[in-house]
Tab-separated table of C-alpha atoms in Angstrom:
chain	number	residue	atom	x	y	z
A	145	MET	CA	14.471	-74.176	-44.732
A	146	SER	CA	11.780	-71.676	-43.963
A	147	TYR	CA	9.987	-69.180	-46.216
A	148	ARG	CA	8.896	-65.517	-45.842
A	149	LEU	CA	5.778	-64.577	-47.809
A	150	LEU	CA	5.784	-61.172	-49.622
A	151	SER	CA	4.270	-59.136	-52.585
A	152	PHE	CA	6.656	-58.089	-55.398
A	153	GLN	CA	6.428	-56.051	-58.636
A	154	SER	CA	6.125	-58.142	-61.769
A	155	GLY	CA	5.675	-55.938	-64.709
A	156	ARG	CA	2.472	-54.051	-64.109
A	157	GLU	CA	1.081	-56.373	-61.391
A	158	ALA	CA	1.660	-57.229	-58.025
A	159	ARG	CA	2.415	-60.918	-57.297
A	160	ALA	CA	2.861	-63.158	-54.164
A	161	GLY	CA	6.340	-64.314	-53.664
A	162	LEU	CA	8.000	-66.849	-51.350
A	163	LEU	CA	11.590	-65.767	-50.020
A	164	VAL	CA	13.587	-68.805	-49.694
A	165	ASP	CA	17.303	-68.723	-49.179
A	166	GLY	CA	17.749	-65.363	-50.591
A	167	LYS	CA	15.752	-65.791	-53.562
A	168	VAL	CA	12.165	-64.810	-54.307
A	169	TYR	CA	9.646	-67.357	-56.164
A	170	ASP	CA	6.581	-66.592	-57.468
A	171	ALA	CA	4.069	-68.545	-55.035
A	172	ALA	CA	1.359	-69.456	-57.558
A	173	ARG	CA	3.734	-70.957	-60.167
A	174	VAL	CA	5.735	-72.854	-57.823
A	175	THR	CA	2.846	-74.462	-55.872
A	176	GLY	CA	0.343	-74.654	-59.225
A	177	GLU	CA	-2.297	-72.881	-57.359
A	178	PRO	CA	-3.404	-69.739	-59.387
A	179	GLY	CA	-5.411	-68.519	-56.491
A	180	TRP	CA	-2.333	-67.822	-54.503
A	181	SER	CA	-0.887	-65.277	-57.003
A	182	SER	CA	-1.787	-62.438	-54.278
A	183	VAL	CA	-0.950	-62.749	-50.598
A	184	LEU	CA	-4.548	-61.947	-49.824
A	185	GLY	CA	-5.568	-64.751	-51.992
A	186	ALA	CA	-2.931	-67.106	-50.052
A	187	LEU	CA	-4.379	-65.838	-46.622
A	188	GLN	CA	-7.995	-66.880	-47.517
A	189	ASP	CA	-6.578	-70.211	-48.036
A	190	TRP	CA	-4.146	-70.208	-45.268
A	191	GLY	CA	-4.105	-73.757	-43.832
A	192	LYS	CA	-3.402	-75.360	-47.190
A	193	ALA	CA	-1.147	-72.302	-48.474
A	194	ASN	CA	1.008	-72.400	-45.455
A	195	ARG	CA	1.599	-76.272	-45.830
A	196	ALA	CA	2.136	-75.814	-49.576
A	197	PHE	CA	4.692	-73.017	-49.088
A	198	ALA	CA	6.543	-74.840	-46.266
A	199	ALA	CA	6.782	-77.879	-48.462
A	200	PHE	CA	8.332	-75.918	-51.369
A	201	ALA	CA	10.846	-74.166	-48.931
A	202	LYS	CA	12.106	-77.615	-47.829
A	203	ARG	CA	12.675	-78.941	-51.490
A	204	VAL	CA	13.761	-75.894	-52.971
A	205	ALA	CA	17.194	-77.323	-53.523
A	206	LYS	CA	15.788	-79.888	-55.704
A	207	SER	CA	13.311	-77.724	-57.544
A	208	LYS	CA	13.718	-76.672	-60.957
A	209	ALA	CA	12.053	-73.317	-60.010
A	210	LYS	CA	14.445	-70.388	-60.754
A	211	GLY	CA	14.293	-67.655	-58.149
A	212	VAL	CA	15.187	-64.055	-58.232
A	213	PRO	CA	17.759	-62.673	-55.869
A	214	LEU	CA	16.119	-60.428	-53.312
A	215	ALA	CA	18.299	-57.489	-54.314
A	216	ARG	CA	16.649	-57.629	-57.663
A	217	VAL	CA	13.110	-57.518	-56.660
A	218	LYS	CA	10.949	-54.582	-56.060
A	219	LEU	CA	9.082	-55.322	-52.953
A	220	LEU	CA	5.708	-54.015	-52.387
A	221	ALA	CA	3.471	-53.957	-48.919
A	222	PRO	CA	3.071	-57.587	-48.113
A	223	VAL	CA	-0.876	-57.476	-48.042
A	224	LEU	CA	-2.432	-55.634	-51.010
A	225	TYR	CA	-4.721	-54.536	-49.487
A	226	PRO	CA	-5.859	-55.426	-45.911
A	227	GLY	CA	-9.337	-55.805	-45.295
A	228	ASN	CA	-9.330	-53.843	-42.124
A	229	ILE	CA	-6.436	-52.387	-40.057
A	230	TYR	CA	-7.111	-52.210	-36.312
A	231	CYS	CA	-4.549	-50.264	-34.382
A	232	ALA	CA	-4.101	-50.501	-30.377
A	233	GLY	CA	-3.684	-47.128	-28.743
A	234	ALA	CA	-1.854	-46.643	-25.507
A	235	ASN	CA	-0.558	-50.116	-25.355
A	236	TYR	CA	2.988	-50.203	-24.072
A	237	THR	CA	3.891	-49.598	-20.286
A	238	ASP	CA	6.981	-47.700	-21.309
A	239	HIS	CA	5.151	-45.452	-24.039
A	240	MET	CA	2.418	-44.805	-21.216
A	241	ALA	CA	5.099	-43.739	-18.748
A	242	GLU	CA	6.806	-41.536	-21.362
A	243	MET	CA	3.538	-39.618	-22.503
A	244	ALA	CA	2.604	-39.118	-18.666
A	245	ARG	CA	5.963	-37.468	-18.152
A	246	ALA	CA	5.726	-35.078	-21.225
A	247	GLN	CA	2.358	-33.875	-19.620
A	248	GLY	CA	4.105	-33.426	-16.340
A	249	LYS	CA	2.187	-36.211	-14.630
A	250	GLU	CA	3.299	-39.304	-12.599
A	251	PRO	CA	2.837	-42.660	-14.644
A	252	GLY	CA	-0.359	-44.146	-13.184
A	253	PRO	CA	-1.984	-47.686	-13.521
A	254	THR	CA	-2.423	-48.960	-16.890
A	255	MET	CA	-6.208	-49.763	-18.367
A	256	LYS	CA	-5.564	-53.234	-17.647
A	257	ASP	CA	-4.810	-52.691	-14.107
A	258	LEU	CA	-8.122	-50.649	-14.024
A	259	GLY	CA	-9.920	-53.629	-15.378
A	260	GLU	CA	-10.687	-51.833	-18.770
A	261	LYS	CA	-10.506	-53.982	-22.036
A	262	PRO	CA	-8.079	-53.540	-25.052
A	263	TRP	CA	-8.993	-50.196	-27.164
A	264	HIS	CA	-8.589	-49.920	-31.031
A	265	PHE	CA	-8.932	-47.342	-33.726
A	266	VAL	CA	-9.296	-48.056	-37.502
A	267	LYS	CA	-6.764	-46.896	-40.139
A	268	THR	CA	-7.749	-46.830	-43.828
A	269	SER	CA	-6.293	-49.547	-46.018
A	270	LYS	CA	-5.652	-48.646	-49.710
A	271	SER	CA	-5.024	-44.858	-48.845
A	272	SER	CA	-2.630	-45.408	-46.120
A	273	VAL	CA	-0.563	-48.801	-46.859
A	274	VAL	CA	2.653	-48.324	-48.500
A	275	GLY	CA	5.751	-50.748	-48.986
A	276	PRO	CA	9.476	-50.950	-48.166
A	277	GLY	CA	11.375	-47.999	-49.842
A	278	ALA	CA	8.353	-45.844	-49.954
A	279	LYS	CA	8.329	-42.044	-49.981
A	280	VAL	CA	5.712	-40.710	-47.756
A	281	ALA	CA	4.667	-37.150	-48.328
A	282	LEU	CA	4.018	-35.181	-45.050
A	283	PRO	CA	0.414	-33.961	-45.309
A	284	ALA	CA	-0.047	-30.343	-46.063
A	285	TYR	CA	-1.961	-29.716	-42.833
A	286	SER	CA	0.398	-31.154	-40.299
A	287	GLN	CA	3.879	-29.934	-39.013
A	288	LYS	CA	4.025	-32.713	-36.453
A	289	VAL	CA	4.027	-36.134	-37.964
A	290	ASP	CA	5.514	-38.718	-35.699
A	291	TRP	CA	6.672	-42.230	-35.993
A	292	GLU	CA	5.472	-45.510	-34.283
A	293	VAL	CA	7.169	-48.815	-34.887
A	294	GLU	CA	4.611	-51.532	-34.311
A	295	LEU	CA	4.207	-55.436	-34.345
A	296	ALA	CA	1.429	-56.301	-37.013
A	297	ALA	CA	-0.350	-59.561	-36.736
A	298	VAL	CA	-1.761	-60.693	-39.911
A	299	ILE	CA	-5.203	-62.639	-39.663
A	300	GLY	CA	-5.252	-65.894	-41.591
A	301	LYS	CA	-8.388	-67.596	-40.239
A	302	ALA	CA	-11.748	-65.860	-39.533
A	303	ALA	CA	-12.385	-65.018	-36.072
A	304	LYS	CA	-15.562	-64.338	-34.066
A	305	ASP	CA	-15.953	-64.708	-30.279
A	306	VAL	CA	-12.583	-66.228	-29.976
A	307	PRO	CA	-11.395	-66.948	-26.380
A	308	VAL	CA	-7.810	-65.390	-25.559
A	309	ASP	CA	-6.453	-68.957	-25.387
A	310	LYS	CA	-7.251	-69.879	-28.979
A	311	ALA	CA	-6.708	-66.246	-30.254
A	312	LEU	CA	-3.125	-66.711	-31.795
A	313	ALA	CA	-4.299	-69.668	-33.897
A	314	CYS	CA	-5.902	-67.123	-36.001
A	315	VAL	CA	-2.743	-65.465	-36.716
A	316	ALA	CA	-0.946	-66.393	-40.035
A	317	GLY	CA	2.061	-64.456	-39.348
A	318	TYR	CA	3.622	-60.970	-38.496
A	319	THR	CA	5.105	-58.107	-40.176
A	320	ILE	CA	6.280	-54.411	-39.299
A	321	ALA	CA	4.066	-51.369	-39.398
A	322	ASN	CA	4.859	-47.703	-38.949
A	323	ASP	CA	1.650	-46.152	-37.671
A	324	LEU	CA	2.589	-42.572	-38.710
A	325	SER	CA	0.614	-39.975	-36.828
A	326	ALA	CA	-0.317	-36.199	-37.456
A	327	ARG	CA	0.003	-35.031	-33.792
A	328	ASP	CA	-1.365	-31.696	-34.543
A	329	ALA	CA	-4.305	-32.986	-36.177
A	330	MET	CA	-5.428	-35.106	-33.244
A	331	LYS	CA	-7.862	-32.414	-31.715
A	332	ARG	CA	-10.570	-29.993	-32.908
A	333	ASP	CA	-9.984	-27.056	-30.656
A	334	LYS	CA	-13.262	-25.669	-31.087
A	335	ASN	CA	-15.009	-28.838	-29.634
A	336	PRO	CA	-14.324	-29.030	-25.990
A	337	PRO	CA	-12.688	-32.210	-24.744
A	338	SER	CA	-15.893	-33.317	-23.178
A	339	SER	CA	-17.501	-33.655	-26.762
A	340	PRO	CA	-17.418	-36.992	-28.572
A	341	PHE	CA	-16.114	-34.916	-31.675
A	342	HIS	CA	-13.038	-33.333	-30.007
A	343	TYR	CA	-10.818	-35.948	-31.728
A	344	ASP	CA	-9.991	-36.289	-35.425
A	345	TRP	CA	-8.799	-39.765	-36.007
A	346	VAL	CA	-8.939	-39.539	-39.695
A	347	SER	CA	-6.716	-36.601	-39.944
A	348	GLN	CA	-4.478	-37.646	-37.310
A	349	LYS	CA	-4.074	-41.292	-38.416
A	350	CYS	CA	-5.148	-41.877	-42.162
A	351	PHE	CA	-3.528	-39.404	-44.249
A	352	GLU	CA	-1.661	-40.826	-47.422
A	353	GLY	CA	0.997	-43.159	-46.933
A	354	SER	CA	0.325	-43.283	-43.099
A	355	CYS	CA	0.912	-47.202	-42.879
A	356	PRO	CA	4.326	-48.368	-44.266
A	357	LEU	CA	4.247	-52.016	-43.962
A	358	GLY	CA	6.597	-54.935	-44.516
A	359	PRO	CA	9.020	-56.215	-45.820
A	360	TRP	CA	7.421	-59.580	-45.795
A	361	ILE	CA	4.993	-61.679	-43.562
A	362	VAL	CA	6.952	-64.296	-41.271
A	363	PRO	CA	4.759	-67.302	-40.546
A	364	ALA	CA	3.653	-67.465	-36.874
A	365	GLY	CA	5.512	-70.589	-36.189
A	366	ASP	CA	8.784	-69.119	-37.390
A	367	VAL	CA	8.530	-65.829	-35.266
A	368	GLY	CA	8.347	-67.949	-31.829
A	369	ASP	CA	6.649	-65.965	-28.767
A	370	PRO	CA	5.270	-62.665	-30.063
A	371	HIS	CA	5.697	-61.315	-26.729
A	372	ARG	CA	9.341	-61.575	-26.382
A	373	LEU	CA	10.525	-59.783	-29.443
A	374	GLY	CA	13.013	-56.796	-29.587
A	375	ILE	CA	11.597	-53.813	-31.448
A	376	ARG	CA	13.292	-50.620	-32.560
A	377	LEU	CA	13.241	-47.534	-34.795
A	378	TRP	CA	15.717	-44.992	-36.074
A	379	VAL	CA	15.473	-41.701	-37.762
A	380	ASN	CA	18.353	-40.782	-39.918
A	381	GLY	CA	20.483	-43.358	-38.182
A	382	GLU	CA	19.565	-42.195	-34.662
A	383	LEU	CA	18.021	-44.641	-32.453
A	384	MET	CA	14.590	-43.422	-31.288
A	385	GLN	CA	12.601	-46.390	-30.020
A	386	ASP	CA	14.286	-49.580	-28.084
A	387	SER	CA	11.841	-51.747	-26.519
A	388	ASN	CA	10.464	-55.347	-26.333
A	389	THR	CA	6.878	-56.543	-26.765
A	390	SER	CA	6.955	-58.207	-23.395
A	391	LYS	CA	6.129	-54.580	-22.454
A	392	LEU	CA	2.556	-54.519	-24.095
A	393	ILE	CA	-0.193	-54.046	-21.887
A	394	PHE	CA	-2.742	-56.073	-23.541
A	395	ASP	CA	-1.009	-58.812	-25.512
A	396	THR	CA	-1.891	-59.802	-29.036
A	397	ALA	CA	-4.016	-62.666	-27.971
A	398	GLU	CA	-6.039	-60.432	-25.606
A	399	GLN	CA	-6.478	-57.920	-28.520
A	400	ILE	CA	-7.740	-60.268	-30.968
A	401	ALA	CA	-10.090	-61.868	-28.532
A	402	MET	CA	-11.544	-58.379	-27.831
A	403	LEU	CA	-11.796	-57.382	-31.553
A	404	SER	CA	-13.462	-60.605	-32.353
A	405	SER	CA	-16.019	-60.205	-29.584
A	406	ARG	CA	-17.232	-57.083	-31.654
A	407	VAL	CA	-16.722	-57.887	-35.394
A	408	THR	CA	-15.521	-60.937	-37.237
A	409	LEU	CA	-11.942	-60.661	-38.139
A	410	HIS	CA	-11.205	-61.960	-41.717
A	411	PRO	CA	-8.121	-63.391	-43.488
A	412	GLY	CA	-5.888	-60.381	-44.595
A	413	ASP	CA	-7.049	-57.966	-41.690
A	414	LEU	CA	-4.221	-56.511	-39.603
A	415	VAL	CA	-3.941	-55.813	-35.866
A	416	LEU	CA	-1.245	-53.514	-35.206
A	417	THR	CA	-0.405	-54.035	-31.416
A	418	GLY	CA	0.703	-50.627	-30.349
A	419	THR	CA	3.935	-48.927	-29.959
A	420	PRO	CA	6.724	-48.531	-27.355
A	421	ALA	CA	8.412	-45.438	-25.784
A	422	GLY	CA	10.609	-43.277	-28.087
A	423	VAL	CA	7.818	-41.294	-30.157
A	424	GLY	CA	8.600	-37.933	-31.299
A	425	MET	CA	5.703	-36.461	-29.367
A	426	GLY	CA	7.468	-37.362	-25.973
A	427	ARG	CA	10.659	-35.412	-27.048
A	428	GLY	CA	9.111	-32.567	-29.174
A	429	ARG	CA	10.755	-33.632	-32.312
A	430	PHE	CA	8.800	-34.559	-35.587
A	431	LEU	CA	9.541	-36.052	-38.962
A	432	LYS	CA	10.764	-33.641	-41.729
A	433	SER	CA	11.270	-33.860	-45.448
A	434	GLY	CA	14.375	-35.936	-46.350
A	435	ASP	CA	14.427	-38.152	-43.271
A	436	THR	CA	14.935	-41.778	-43.500
A	437	VAL	CA	13.071	-44.056	-41.169
A	438	LYS	CA	14.120	-47.544	-40.227
A	439	LEU	CA	12.093	-50.065	-38.267
A	440	TRP	CA	13.263	-53.632	-37.097
A	441	ILE	CA	11.471	-56.133	-35.238
A	442	GLU	CA	13.471	-59.412	-33.926
A	443	ASN	CA	12.705	-62.603	-35.875
A	444	ILE	CA	10.949	-60.625	-38.420
A	445	GLY	CA	13.414	-58.240	-40.284
A	446	GLU	CA	14.016	-54.457	-41.323
A	447	LEU	CA	11.636	-52.068	-43.051
A	448	ALA	CA	12.837	-48.681	-44.193
A	449	HIS	CA	11.087	-45.657	-45.979
A	450	THR	CA	11.723	-41.972	-46.524
A	451	ILE	CA	9.852	-38.723	-45.785
A	452	ALA	CA	9.389	-36.732	-49.018
């Protein structure tokens, strides 16, 4: 029996929970570890916490702990709140080809082909992160908010100058993210493209609710190969993105290694690994009030939210 790590609403507070066989258990209570009352607390003690959670999942049938059926639980974003959110840009081969075609260009070599390194921007945490079922308000300054389903790696071990072959050992587990993007706010037109101030990353990527996250964290050992996962997104039931993480340009390990060469990655940080083809910008279609967005990644689950 395996488990899923999540955050849920309990009265007025958020608590860490373990989803086992369709029921949610309070993580701190069933393990007797008060410090694991939050997912962030568990991630900061991940080696011990993971072993304890897995042991509970194995003995749950014999346990006297009373779980609550998942359908009766209010799920929150699994990490409340990430320390830092690092987001990979232009990191799927099919997405790069799609964007080139949208600009009337032929797809060319990738940055990896050219010898470049992974590239990331930073998304805000408390302002951006919302959980399953959230209603995300469209920012007043944008008419072109786009969807981007992404595999998110949750860091469970501090990482600094980690080599590629050891990078995945720093990952506690994986979850699903939607890197919502205000496409018409990405450029400051009065600054020429040659200016370092031409792009407005805060307005494009960091509006309120711009990072729906969830529904839970699947431990890395239960996900299998993170580079062989189906990944999809629907808007109002219409399939928009349908790809596989095998199409990542820089894989998760390469991204973590690169980031750790610049900064220390801490437990609770997230690495959003990029989005595949099928975004709205490539087809000139964007989100509107009342839309329902559903995201799915193989071996992880399903996340849904609406646009208000």
